[in-house]
Short mmCIF file of C-alpha atoms in Angstrom, two decimals:
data_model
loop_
_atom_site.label_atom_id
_atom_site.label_comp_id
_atom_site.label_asym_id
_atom_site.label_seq_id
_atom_site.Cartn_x
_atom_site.Cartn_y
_atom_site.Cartn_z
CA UNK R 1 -32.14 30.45 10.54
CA UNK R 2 -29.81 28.97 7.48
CA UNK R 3 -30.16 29.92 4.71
CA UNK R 4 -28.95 29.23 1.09
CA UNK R 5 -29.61 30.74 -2.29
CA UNK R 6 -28.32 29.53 -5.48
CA UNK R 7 -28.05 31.74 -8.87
CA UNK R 8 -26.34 30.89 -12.21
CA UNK R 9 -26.77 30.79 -15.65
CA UNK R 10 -30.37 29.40 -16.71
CA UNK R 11 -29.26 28.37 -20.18
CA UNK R 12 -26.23 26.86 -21.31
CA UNK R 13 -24.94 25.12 -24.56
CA UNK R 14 -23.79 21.70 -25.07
CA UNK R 15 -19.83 21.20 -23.84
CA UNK R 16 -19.58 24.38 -22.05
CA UNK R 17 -19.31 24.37 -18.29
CA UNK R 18 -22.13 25.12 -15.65
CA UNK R 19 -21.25 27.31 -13.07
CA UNK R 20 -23.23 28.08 -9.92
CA UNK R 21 -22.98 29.80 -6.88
CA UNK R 22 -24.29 29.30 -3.09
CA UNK R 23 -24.73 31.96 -1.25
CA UNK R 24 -25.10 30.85 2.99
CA UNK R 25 -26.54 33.31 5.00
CA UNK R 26 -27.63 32.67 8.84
CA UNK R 27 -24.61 30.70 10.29
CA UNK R 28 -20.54 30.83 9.56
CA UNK R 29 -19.83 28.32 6.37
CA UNK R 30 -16.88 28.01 8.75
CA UNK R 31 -19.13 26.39 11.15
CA UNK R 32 -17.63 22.84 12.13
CA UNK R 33 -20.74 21.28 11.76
CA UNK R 34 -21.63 21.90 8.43
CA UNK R 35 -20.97 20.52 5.58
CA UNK R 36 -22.13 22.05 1.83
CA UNK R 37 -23.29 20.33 -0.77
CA UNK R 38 -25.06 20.19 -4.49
CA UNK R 39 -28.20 17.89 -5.29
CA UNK R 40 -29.76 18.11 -8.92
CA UNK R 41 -33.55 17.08 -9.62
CA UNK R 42 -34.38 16.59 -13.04
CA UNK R 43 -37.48 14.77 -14.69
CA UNK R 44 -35.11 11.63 -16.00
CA UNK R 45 -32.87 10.80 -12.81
CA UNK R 46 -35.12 12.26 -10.28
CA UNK R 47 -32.95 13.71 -7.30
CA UNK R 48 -28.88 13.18 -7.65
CA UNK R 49 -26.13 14.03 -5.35
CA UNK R 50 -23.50 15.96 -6.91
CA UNK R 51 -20.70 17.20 -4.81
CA UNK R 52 -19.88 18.29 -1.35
CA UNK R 53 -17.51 20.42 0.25
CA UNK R 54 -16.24 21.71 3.66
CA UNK R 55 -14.97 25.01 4.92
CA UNK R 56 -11.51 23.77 5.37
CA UNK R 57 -11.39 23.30 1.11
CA UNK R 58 -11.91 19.13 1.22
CA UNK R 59 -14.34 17.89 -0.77
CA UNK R 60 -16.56 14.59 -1.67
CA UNK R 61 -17.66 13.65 -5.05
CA UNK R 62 -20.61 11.37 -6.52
CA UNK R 63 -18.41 8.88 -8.18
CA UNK R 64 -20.62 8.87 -11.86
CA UNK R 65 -20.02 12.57 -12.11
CA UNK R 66 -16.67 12.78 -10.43
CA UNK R 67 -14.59 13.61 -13.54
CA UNK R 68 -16.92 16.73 -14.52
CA UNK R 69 -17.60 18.00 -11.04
CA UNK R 70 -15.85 20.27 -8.61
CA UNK R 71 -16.82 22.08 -5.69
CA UNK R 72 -15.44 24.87 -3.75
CA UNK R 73 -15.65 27.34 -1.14
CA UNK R 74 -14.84 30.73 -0.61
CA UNK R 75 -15.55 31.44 3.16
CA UNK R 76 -14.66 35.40 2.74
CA UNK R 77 -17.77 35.64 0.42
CA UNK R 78 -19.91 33.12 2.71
CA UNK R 79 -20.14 31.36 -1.00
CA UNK R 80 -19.44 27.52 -2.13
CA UNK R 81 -19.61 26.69 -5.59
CA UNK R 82 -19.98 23.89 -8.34
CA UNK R 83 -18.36 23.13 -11.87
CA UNK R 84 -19.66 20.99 -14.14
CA UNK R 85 -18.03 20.63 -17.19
CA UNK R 86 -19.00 19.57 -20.61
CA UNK R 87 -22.22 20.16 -20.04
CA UNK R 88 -24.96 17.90 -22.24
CA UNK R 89 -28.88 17.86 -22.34
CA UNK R 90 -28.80 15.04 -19.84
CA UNK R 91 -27.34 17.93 -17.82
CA UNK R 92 -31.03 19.64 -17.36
CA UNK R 93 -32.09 19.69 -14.15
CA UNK R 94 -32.81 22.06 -11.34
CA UNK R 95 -29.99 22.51 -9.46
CA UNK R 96 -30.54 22.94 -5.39
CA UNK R 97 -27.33 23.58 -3.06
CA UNK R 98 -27.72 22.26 0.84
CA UNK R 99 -26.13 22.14 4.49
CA UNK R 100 -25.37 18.83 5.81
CA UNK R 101 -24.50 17.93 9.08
CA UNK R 102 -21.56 15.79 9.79
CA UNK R 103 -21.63 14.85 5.93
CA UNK R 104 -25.29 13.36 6.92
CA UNK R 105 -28.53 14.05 5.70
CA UNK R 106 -29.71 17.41 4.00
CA UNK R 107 -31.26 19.32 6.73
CA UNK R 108 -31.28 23.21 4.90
CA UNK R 109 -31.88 23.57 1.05
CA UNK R 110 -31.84 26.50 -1.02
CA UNK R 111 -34.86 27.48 -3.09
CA UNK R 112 -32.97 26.03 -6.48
CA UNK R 113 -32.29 27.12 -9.62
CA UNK R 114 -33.44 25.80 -13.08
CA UNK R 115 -29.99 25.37 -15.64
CA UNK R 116 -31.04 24.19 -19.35
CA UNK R 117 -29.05 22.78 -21.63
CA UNK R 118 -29.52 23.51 -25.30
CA UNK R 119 -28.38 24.08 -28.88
CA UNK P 1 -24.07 2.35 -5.93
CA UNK P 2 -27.11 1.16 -3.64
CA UNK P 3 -30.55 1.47 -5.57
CA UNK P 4 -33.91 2.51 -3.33
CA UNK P 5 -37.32 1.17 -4.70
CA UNK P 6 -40.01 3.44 -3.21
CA UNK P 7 -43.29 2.11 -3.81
CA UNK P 8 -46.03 2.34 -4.23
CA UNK P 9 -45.33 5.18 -6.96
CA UNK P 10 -48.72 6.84 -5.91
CA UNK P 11 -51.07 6.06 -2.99
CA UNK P 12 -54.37 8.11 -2.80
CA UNK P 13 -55.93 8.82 -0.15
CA UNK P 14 -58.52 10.67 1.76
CA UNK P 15 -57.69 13.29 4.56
CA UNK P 16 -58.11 11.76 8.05
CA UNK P 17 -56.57 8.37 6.55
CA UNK P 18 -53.24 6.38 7.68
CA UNK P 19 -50.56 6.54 5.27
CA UNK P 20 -47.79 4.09 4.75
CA UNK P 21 -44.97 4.34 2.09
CA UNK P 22 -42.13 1.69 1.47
CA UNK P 23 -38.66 2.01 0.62
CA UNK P 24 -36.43 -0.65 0.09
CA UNK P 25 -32.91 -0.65 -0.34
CA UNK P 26 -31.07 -2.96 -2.79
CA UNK P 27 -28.39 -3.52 -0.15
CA UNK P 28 -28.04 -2.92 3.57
CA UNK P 29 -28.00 0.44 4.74
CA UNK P 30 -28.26 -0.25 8.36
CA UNK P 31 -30.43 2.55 9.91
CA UNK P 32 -28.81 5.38 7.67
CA UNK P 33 -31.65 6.35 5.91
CA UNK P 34 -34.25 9.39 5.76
CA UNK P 35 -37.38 10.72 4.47
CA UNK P 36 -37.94 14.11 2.51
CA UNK P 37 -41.29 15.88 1.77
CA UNK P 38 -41.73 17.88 -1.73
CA UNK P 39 -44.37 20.21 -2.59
CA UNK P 40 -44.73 21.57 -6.43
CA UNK P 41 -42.33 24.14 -6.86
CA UNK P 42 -40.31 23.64 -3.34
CA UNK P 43 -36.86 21.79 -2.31
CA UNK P 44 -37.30 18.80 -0.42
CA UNK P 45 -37.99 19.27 3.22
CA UNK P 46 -36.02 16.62 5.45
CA UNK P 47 -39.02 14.98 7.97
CA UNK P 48 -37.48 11.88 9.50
CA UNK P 49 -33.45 11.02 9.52
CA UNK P 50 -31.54 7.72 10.86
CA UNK P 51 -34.92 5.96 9.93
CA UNK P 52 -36.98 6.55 12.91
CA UNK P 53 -35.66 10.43 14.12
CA UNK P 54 -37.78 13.38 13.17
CA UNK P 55 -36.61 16.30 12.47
CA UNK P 56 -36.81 20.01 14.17
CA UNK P 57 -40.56 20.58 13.98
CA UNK P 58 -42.26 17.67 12.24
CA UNK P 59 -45.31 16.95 13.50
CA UNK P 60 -45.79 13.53 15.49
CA UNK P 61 -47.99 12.08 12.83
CA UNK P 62 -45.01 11.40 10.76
CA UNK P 63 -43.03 8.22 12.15
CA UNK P 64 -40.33 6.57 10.43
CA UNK P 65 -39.20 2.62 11.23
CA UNK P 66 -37.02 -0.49 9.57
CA UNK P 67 -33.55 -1.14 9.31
CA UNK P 68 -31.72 -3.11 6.78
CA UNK P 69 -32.94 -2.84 3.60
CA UNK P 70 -36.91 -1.98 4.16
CA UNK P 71 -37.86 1.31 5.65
CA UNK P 72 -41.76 2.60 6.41
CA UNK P 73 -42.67 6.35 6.61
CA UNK P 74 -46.01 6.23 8.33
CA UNK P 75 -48.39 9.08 8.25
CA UNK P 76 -50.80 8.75 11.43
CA UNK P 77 -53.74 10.88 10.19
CA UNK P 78 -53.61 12.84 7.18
CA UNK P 79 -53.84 16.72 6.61
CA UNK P 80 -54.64 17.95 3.66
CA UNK P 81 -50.42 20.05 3.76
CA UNK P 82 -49.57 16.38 3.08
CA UNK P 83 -50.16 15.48 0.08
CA UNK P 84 -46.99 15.63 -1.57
CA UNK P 85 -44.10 13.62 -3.03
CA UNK P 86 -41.78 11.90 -0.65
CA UNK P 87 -38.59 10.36 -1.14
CA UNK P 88 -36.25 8.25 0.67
CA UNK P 89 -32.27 8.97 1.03
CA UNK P 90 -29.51 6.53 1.71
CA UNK P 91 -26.36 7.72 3.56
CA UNK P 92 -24.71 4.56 4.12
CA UNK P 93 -22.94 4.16 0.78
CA UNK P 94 -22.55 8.42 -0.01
CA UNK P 95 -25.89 9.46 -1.21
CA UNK P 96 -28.66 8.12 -3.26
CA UNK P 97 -32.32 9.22 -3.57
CA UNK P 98 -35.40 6.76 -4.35
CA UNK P 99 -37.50 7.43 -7.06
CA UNK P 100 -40.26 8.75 -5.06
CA UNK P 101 -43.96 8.31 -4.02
CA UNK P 102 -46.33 10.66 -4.69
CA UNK P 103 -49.54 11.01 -2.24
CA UNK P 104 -52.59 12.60 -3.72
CA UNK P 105 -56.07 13.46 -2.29
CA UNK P 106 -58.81 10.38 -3.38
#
């Protein structure tokens, strides 16, 4: 069974930059049929695609966060990651990372993790 | 980017009852859309995908249909692991989420 746990900083300041970490566990993040991807839920914006990525290193961005946002993998560590920089309160949100097939829907999620963003 | 209008924003209803939530999209999405269940304090859990398709063990009583721009999830008879939020997802144009509609027990 997939699996996918997130972890990262809970709090952050204002202008630094997020960063969080997927762990995939269950199947290869080599796997051809997966891609891996970041969705944030927070109270304002509801659910929000962030960023995806494959295991060959390309990657797909939501074009309103595009110039804060990158994604990567690391397929030794089984890992992908996200950046976010210059972080604001509108930045709050509970971030989840997720397998999609064939860059479709979300089929796995991981449990999420909450990042605040505060003075 | 393509807006989805779930409504209504909260239905209530009793267990045993027929369920049926909207979402419509603001332009055409053809059939590339799904449906997600949330409980408090869980990810979303995908239930129905390419608008009619369910997913690797959803129960029958959940049945997805439209195309276009206006998309039904249909619950046949309510259990009381049901009531929950449930959001629609777009895949047409990358990926957008509705706003979601939340089912609670009358």
């Amino acid at each position: 069974q997939l699996q996918l746990q997130a972890s990262g900083p809970g709090l952050m300041k204002p202008s630094e930059t997020l960063s969080l970490t997927c762990t995939v566990s269950g199947v290869s993040i080599s796997s051809s049929s997966y891609y891996w991807g970041w969705i944030r839920q927070s109270p304002g914006k509801g659910l929000e695609w962030i960023g995806s990525v494959y295991y060959s290193g390309s990657t797909y961005y939501s074009p309103s966060l595009k110039s804060r946002v990158a994604v990567s993998v690391d397929t030794s560590k089984s890992q992908f990651s996200l950046k976010l920089s210059s972080v604001t309160a509108a930045d709050t949100a509970v971030y989840y990372c997720a397998s999609h097939s064939g860059l479709q829907y979300f089929d796995f999620w991981g449990q999420g993790t909450l990042v605040s963003v505060s003075s | 980017e393509i807006v989805l209008t779930q409504s209504p924003a909260t239905l209530s209803l009793s267990p045993g009852e027929r369920a049926t939530l909207s979402c419509r999209a603001s332009q055409s999405v053809s059939n590339y859309l799904a449906w997600y269940q949330q409980k408090p304090g869980q990810a979303p859990r995908l239930l129905i995908y390419d608008a009619s398709n369910r997913a690797t063990g959803i129960p029958a009583r959940f049945s997805g249909s439209g195309s276009g721009t206006d998309f039904t999830l249909t619950i046949g008879s309510l259990e009381p692991e049901d009531f929950a939020v449930y959001y629609c997802q777009q895949r047409s144009n990358w990926y957008t989420f509705g706003q979601g509609t939340k089912l609670e027990i009358k």
